[in-house]
CSV table of C-alpha atoms (C1' of nucleotides) in Angstrom, one decimal:
chain,number,residue,atom,x,y,z
A,1398,MET,CA,64.1,46.9,49.4
A,1399,SER,CA,62.2,47.5,46.3
A,1400,SER,CA,63.5,46.8,42.8
A,1401,GLY,CA,61.0,46.1,40.1
A,1402,PRO,CA,58.5,48.7,38.8
A,1403,ARG,CA,55.6,49.8,41.0
A,1404,GLN,CA,52.6,47.7,40.2
A,1405,GLY,CA,49.8,48.3,42.6
A,1406,PRO,CA,47.3,47.1,43.6
A,1407,TYR,CA,45.6,50.3,42.8
A,1408,ILE,CA,42.3,51.9,43.7
A,1409,CYS,CA,42.0,53.8,40.4
A,1410,GLY,CA,43.9,55.5,37.7
A,1411,ILE,CA,44.8,58.6,39.8
A,1412,ASP,CA,46.2,56.2,42.4
A,1413,ALA,CA,48.4,54.5,39.8
A,1414,ALA,CA,49.6,57.8,38.3
A,1415,MET,CA,50.4,59.3,41.7
A,1416,ASP,CA,52.3,56.2,42.6
A,1417,VAL,CA,54.7,57.0,39.8
A,1418,ILE,CA,55.1,60.7,40.2
A,1419,THR,CA,55.2,60.9,44.0
A,1420,GLY,CA,58.6,62.2,44.9
A,1421,LYS,CA,59.7,65.7,45.5
A,1422,TRP,CA,61.4,66.1,42.1
A,1423,LYS,CA,59.7,63.7,39.7
A,1424,SER,CA,57.3,66.0,38.0
A,1425,LEU,CA,60.0,68.6,37.6
A,1426,ILE,CA,62.3,65.9,36.0
A,1427,LEU,CA,59.5,65.1,33.6
A,1428,TRP,CA,59.2,68.8,32.8
A,1429,GLU,CA,63.0,69.2,32.3
A,1430,LEU,CA,63.2,66.2,30.0
A,1431,ASP,CA,60.2,67.3,28.0
A,1432,HIS,CA,62.5,70.1,26.6
A,1433,GLY,CA,64.8,67.4,25.2
A,1434,THR,CA,67.5,65.0,26.2
A,1435,ARG,CA,69.5,66.1,29.2
A,1436,ARG,CA,72.7,65.0,30.9
A,1437,PHE,CA,72.9,64.3,34.6
A,1438,SER,CA,74.7,67.5,35.4
A,1439,ALA,CA,72.3,69.5,33.2
A,1440,LEU,CA,69.4,68.1,35.2
A,1441,ARG,CA,71.1,69.0,38.4
A,1442,ARG,CA,71.5,72.6,37.3
A,1443,GLY,CA,67.9,72.7,36.2
A,1444,LEU,CA,66.6,71.5,39.5
A,1445,PRO,CA,67.9,74.0,42.1
A,1446,GLY,CA,68.2,72.3,45.5
A,1447,VAL,CA,68.1,68.7,44.5
A,1448,SER,CA,70.8,66.5,46.0
A,1449,GLU,CA,72.8,64.0,43.9
A,1450,LYS,CA,71.3,61.1,45.8
A,1451,MET,CA,67.7,62.1,45.3
A,1452,LEU,CA,68.2,62.9,41.6
A,1453,VAL,CA,69.8,59.5,41.0
A,1454,GLN,CA,67.2,57.7,43.0
A,1455,HIS,CA,64.3,59.4,41.3
A,1456,LEU,CA,65.8,58.8,37.8
A,1457,ARG,CA,66.3,55.2,38.6
A,1458,GLU,CA,62.7,54.7,39.8
A,1459,MET,CA,61.4,56.5,36.7
A,1460,GLU,CA,63.5,54.4,34.5
A,1461,VAL,CA,62.2,51.2,36.1
A,1462,ASP,CA,58.7,52.6,35.8
A,1463,GLY,CA,59.2,53.1,32.1
A,1464,LEU,CA,59.0,56.9,32.2
A,1465,VAL,CA,62.6,57.8,31.3
A,1466,HIS,CA,65.2,56.3,29.0
A,1467,ARG,CA,68.8,56.2,30.3
A,1468,GLU,CA,71.7,55.9,27.8
A,1469,VAL,CA,75.2,55.4,28.9
A,1470,PHE,CA,78.2,56.5,26.7
A,1471,ARG,CA,81.3,54.7,27.9
A,1472,GLU,CA,83.7,57.6,27.3
A,1473,VAL,CA,86.2,59.5,29.3
A,1474,PRO,CA,84.8,61.5,30.9
A,1475,PRO,CA,81.7,59.4,31.3
A,1476,ARG,CA,78.5,60.7,29.8
A,1477,VAL,CA,74.9,59.6,30.5
A,1478,GLU,CA,71.9,61.0,28.8
A,1479,TYR,CA,68.3,60.9,29.9
A,1480,SER,CA,65.2,61.3,27.8
A,1481,LEU,CA,61.5,60.7,28.1
A,1482,THR,CA,59.9,57.4,26.9
A,1483,GLU,CA,56.5,57.6,25.1
A,1484,ALA,CA,54.8,56.8,28.4
A,1485,GLY,CA,56.8,59.6,30.1
A,1486,ALA,CA,55.9,62.1,27.5
A,1487,ALA,CA,52.2,61.1,27.7
A,1488,LEU,CA,52.4,61.5,31.5
A,1489,ASN,CA,53.9,64.9,31.2
A,1490,ALA,CA,51.1,65.9,28.8
A,1491,ALA,CA,48.5,64.5,31.3
A,1492,LEU,CA,50.1,66.7,34.0
A,1493,ALA,CA,49.5,69.9,32.0
A,1494,PRO,CA,46.0,70.7,33.3
A,1495,LEU,CA,47.2,70.1,36.8
A,1496,GLY,CA,50.0,72.5,36.2
A,1497,ALA,CA,47.6,75.1,34.9
A,1498,TRP,CA,45.4,74.7,38.0
A,1499,GLY,CA,48.4,75.1,40.2
A,1500,THR,CA,49.6,78.2,38.4
A,1501,ASP,CA,46.1,79.6,38.9
A,1502,ARG,CA,46.1,78.8,42.6
A,1503,ILE,CA,49.5,80.5,43.0
A,1504,LYS,CA,47.9,83.6,41.6
A,1505,ARG,CA,44.8,83.3,43.6
A,1506,ILE,CA,46.5,83.0,47.0
A,1507,GLY,CA,49.5,85.1,46.0
A,1508,ALA,CA,52.0,82.4,46.8
A,1509,PRO,CA,55.7,83.2,46.2
A,1510,MET,CA,57.8,81.5,43.6
A,1511,VAL,CA,61.3,80.4,44.3
A,1512,ALA,CA,63.9,82.3,42.4
A,1513,PRO,CA,64.3,80.3,39.1
A,1514,HIS,CA,68.1,80.3,39.1
A,1515,THR,CA,70.0,81.7,42.0
A,1516,THR,CA,72.7,81.9,39.4
A,1517,PRO,CA,76.3,81.7,40.6
B,1031,MET,CA,52.0,73.4,64.6
B,1032,SER,CA,51.1,74.0,61.0
B,1033,SER,CA,47.7,75.8,60.6
B,1034,GLY,CA,47.3,78.1,57.7
B,1035,PRO,CA,46.9,77.0,54.1
B,1036,ARG,CA,50.0,75.8,52.2
B,1037,GLN,CA,51.5,78.7,50.4
B,1038,GLY,CA,54.8,77.9,48.9
B,1039,PRO,CA,57.2,79.1,47.8
B,1040,TYR,CA,56.7,77.0,44.7
B,1041,ILE,CA,58.8,76.1,41.7
B,1042,CYS,CA,55.9,75.9,39.2
B,1043,GLY,CA,52.2,75.1,38.9
B,1044,ILE,CA,52.7,71.3,39.2
B,1045,ASP,CA,54.6,71.9,42.4
B,1046,ALA,CA,51.7,74.0,43.9
B,1047,ALA,CA,49.1,71.5,42.8
B,1048,MET,CA,51.0,68.5,44.2
B,1049,ASP,CA,51.5,70.3,47.5
B,1050,VAL,CA,47.7,70.3,47.9
B,1051,ILE,CA,46.9,66.7,46.8
B,1052,THR,CA,49.9,64.9,48.3
B,1053,GLY,CA,48.4,62.6,50.9
B,1054,LYS,CA,47.4,59.0,50.4
B,1055,TRP,CA,43.7,59.7,50.2
B,1056,LYS,CA,43.2,63.3,49.0
B,1057,SER,CA,42.7,62.6,45.3
B,1058,LEU,CA,40.2,59.9,46.2
B,1059,ILE,CA,38.4,62.3,48.6
B,1060,LEU,CA,38.1,64.7,45.7
B,1061,TRP,CA,36.7,62.0,43.5
B,1062,GLU,CA,34.2,60.9,46.1
B,1063,LEU,CA,33.0,64.5,46.7
B,1064,ASP,CA,32.7,65.1,43.0
B,1065,HIS,CA,29.7,62.8,43.1
B,1066,GLY,CA,28.0,65.1,45.5
B,1067,THR,CA,27.8,66.1,49.1
B,1068,ARG,CA,28.9,63.4,51.5
B,1069,ARG,CA,28.8,62.9,55.2
B,1070,PHE,CA,31.8,61.8,57.2
B,1071,SER,CA,30.7,58.2,57.6
B,1072,ALA,CA,29.8,58.0,53.9
B,1073,LEU,CA,33.3,59.1,53.0
B,1074,ARG,CA,34.7,56.4,55.2
B,1075,ARG,CA,32.7,53.7,53.5
B,1076,GLY,CA,33.7,55.0,50.1
B,1077,LEU,CA,37.4,54.9,51.0
B,1078,PRO,CA,38.1,51.3,52.0
B,1079,GLY,CA,41.1,51.2,54.3
B,1080,VAL,CA,41.3,54.8,55.5
B,1081,SER,CA,41.5,55.4,59.2
B,1082,GLU,CA,39.4,58.0,61.0
B,1083,LYS,CA,42.5,60.0,61.9
B,1084,MET,CA,43.8,60.3,58.3
B,1085,LEU,CA,40.3,61.0,56.9
B,1086,VAL,CA,39.8,63.9,59.4
B,1087,GLN,CA,43.3,65.2,58.9
B,1088,HIS,CA,43.1,65.2,55.1
B,1089,LEU,CA,39.7,66.8,55.2
B,1090,ARG,CA,40.9,69.5,57.5
B,1091,GLU,CA,43.9,70.3,55.3
B,1092,MET,CA,41.7,70.4,52.2
B,1093,GLU,CA,39.3,72.7,53.9
B,1094,VAL,CA,42.1,75.0,54.9
B,1095,ASP,CA,43.5,74.8,51.4
B,1096,GLY,CA,40.1,75.9,50.0
B,1097,LEU,CA,39.3,72.6,48.3
B,1098,VAL,CA,36.4,71.3,50.4
B,1099,HIS,CA,33.6,73.0,52.2
B,1100,ARG,CA,32.6,71.7,55.6
B,1101,GLU,CA,29.2,72.3,57.0
B,1102,VAL,CA,28.3,71.3,60.6
B,1103,PHE,CA,24.7,70.7,61.6
B,1104,ARG,CA,24.4,71.0,65.4
B,1105,GLU,CA,21.9,68.2,65.8
B,1106,VAL,CA,21.7,65.0,67.8
B,1107,PRO,CA,23.2,62.9,66.5
B,1108,PRO,CA,25.8,65.3,65.0
B,1109,ARG,CA,25.9,65.6,61.3
B,1110,VAL,CA,28.7,67.1,59.1
B,1111,GLU,CA,28.6,67.4,55.4
B,1112,TYR,CA,31.5,67.8,53.1
B,1113,SER,CA,31.4,69.1,49.5
B,1114,LEU,CA,33.8,70.5,46.9
B,1115,THR,CA,34.4,74.2,46.6
B,1116,GLU,CA,34.8,75.7,43.1
B,1117,ALA,CA,38.6,75.3,43.4
B,1118,GLY,CA,38.2,71.7,44.5
B,1119,ALA,CA,35.9,70.9,41.6
B,1120,ALA,CA,38.4,72.5,39.2
B,1121,LEU,CA,41.2,70.6,40.7
B,1122,ASN,CA,39.3,67.4,40.3
B,1123,ALA,CA,38.6,68.2,36.6
B,1124,ALA,CA,42.3,68.9,36.1
B,1125,LEU,CA,43.1,65.5,37.5
B,1126,ALA,CA,41.0,63.7,34.9
B,1127,PRO,CA,43.8,63.3,32.3
B,1128,LEU,CA,46.1,62.0,34.9
B,1129,GLY,CA,43.6,59.5,35.9
B,1130,ALA,CA,43.2,58.4,32.3
B,1131,TRP,CA,46.9,58.0,32.0
B,1132,GLY,CA,47.0,55.9,35.2
B,1133,THR,CA,44.1,53.7,34.0
B,1134,ASP,CA,46.0,53.2,30.8
B,1135,ARG,CA,49.2,52.3,32.7
B,1136,ILE,CA,47.3,49.8,34.8
B,1137,LYS,CA,46.2,48.1,31.6
B,1138,ARG,CA,49.7,48.2,30.0
B,1139,ILE,CA,51.5,46.7,33.0
B,1140,GLY,CA,48.5,44.5,34.0
B,1141,ALA,CA,48.5,45.8,37.6
B,1142,PRO,CA,45.9,44.5,39.9
B,1143,MET,CA,43.1,46.7,41.3
B,1144,VAL,CA,41.9,46.5,44.9
B,1145,ALA,CA,38.5,45.1,45.4
B,1146,PRO,CA,36.2,48.2,45.1
B,1147,HIS,CA,34.0,47.4,48.1
B,1148,THR,CA,34.7,44.5,50.3
B,1149,THR,CA,31.1,44.9,51.2
B,1150,PRO,CA,29.2,43.9,54.3
C,327,DC,C1',81.4,63.1,35.3
C,328,DG,C1',78.2,60.4,37.3
C,329,DG,C1',77.5,58.2,40.4
C,330,DT,C1',77.5,54.9,45.7
C,331,DA,C1',77.4,54.4,50.5
C,332,DT,C1',76.0,55.9,55.2
C,333,DC,C1',73.9,58.2,58.6
C,334,DC,C1',70.0,60.5,60.4
C,335,DC,C1',65.9,63.1,61.1
C,336,DA,C1',61.2,64.7,60.1
C,337,DC,C1',57.1,63.6,58.5
C,338,DT,C1',53.3,60.4,56.9
C,339,DG,C1',50.2,57.4,58.1
C,340,DG,C1',48.4,53.1,60.8
C,341,DA,C1',46.3,51.1,65.2
C,342,DT,C1',43.9,51.8,69.2
C,343,DA,C1',41.3,54.0,72.8
C,344,DC,C1',38.5,57.7,74.4
C,345,DT,C1',34.7,61.8,74.0
C,346,DG,C1',30.9,65.6,73.2
D,1056,DC,C1',28.0,60.3,64.6
D,1057,DA,C1',32.0,62.6,64.2
D,1058,DG,C1',35.5,63.3,65.8
D,1059,DT,C1',40.4,63.6,69.6
D,1060,DA,C1',44.3,61.9,71.7
D,1061,DT,C1',48.4,58.9,71.8
D,1062,DC,C1',51.7,56.0,70.4
D,1063,DC,C1',54.5,53.9,67.0
D,1064,DA,C1',56.6,52.1,62.6
D,1065,DG,C1',58.0,52.9,57.9
D,1066,DT,C1',59.7,55.9,54.5
D,1067,DG,C1',61.1,60.1,52.1
D,1068,DG,C1',64.6,63.0,51.6
D,1069,DG,C1',68.9,65.9,53.2
D,1070,DA,C1',74.1,66.0,54.3
D,1071,DT,C1',78.3,64.2,53.8
D,1072,DA,C1',82.0,61.3,52.2
D,1073,DC,C1',83.9,58.2,48.9
D,1074,DC,C1',84.6,55.7,44.0
D,1075,DG,C1',85.3,54.1,38.6
DNA sequence: CGGTATCCCACTGGATACTG
DNA sequence: CAGTATCCAGTGGGATACCG
């Protein structure tokens, strides 16, 4: 069951890009990491509703696909830091117009936003 | 079940945009229609591998979401033409940078492309 | 803290056959 | 021509429990 990076065959560039960001949380992970390096638990807090399993799974796929860099510090307690690669940062930048269109659509149809942080 | 347009709640603009283009063929449909008005059968030919069911289903969802316009001509034989709405055209434009990134990625990793048109 | 390992269900999408 | 109607397999993703 899967392993290496996704590698087509593709119909076009959109196809290849979508292949790599399809997944409920991937674009949000990209966005979170664009603010800077984040630890696993920080990402969890920034992505309200994500399960550990999905977060790990998406991060692994994005690592394999060359979008995120994963650095393990063998300390006690363990620490792992995630950051964007160049390709990941470029992808995030390429997503900006799409995000702008989406924001516009939200306004047009008056769609609700989820509460950013349901605090604690 | 289902029916009305997708309407969140959303986490951000990307979330809203992805909600509307998720589906194996939607971005390709957008691309096809950006070239101009297309009939159902022309779209099928332009999307090698799509099934009738999926094409209809995606077109209906995109119509409901306000991305494509569907015009029925009650003739014999029946004719139906699809075209982009303003929102659909704007979305397609917003996808351009993503497509460029994807094309770049295809080159970087040397991913194969599917044969554009297996003719007949 | 930062994960693995299972189980399970809903949904996506493909194949095929039929229709106005 | 432009769809509907079914059936069915694969996968995405949530819940829960356990581990170094």
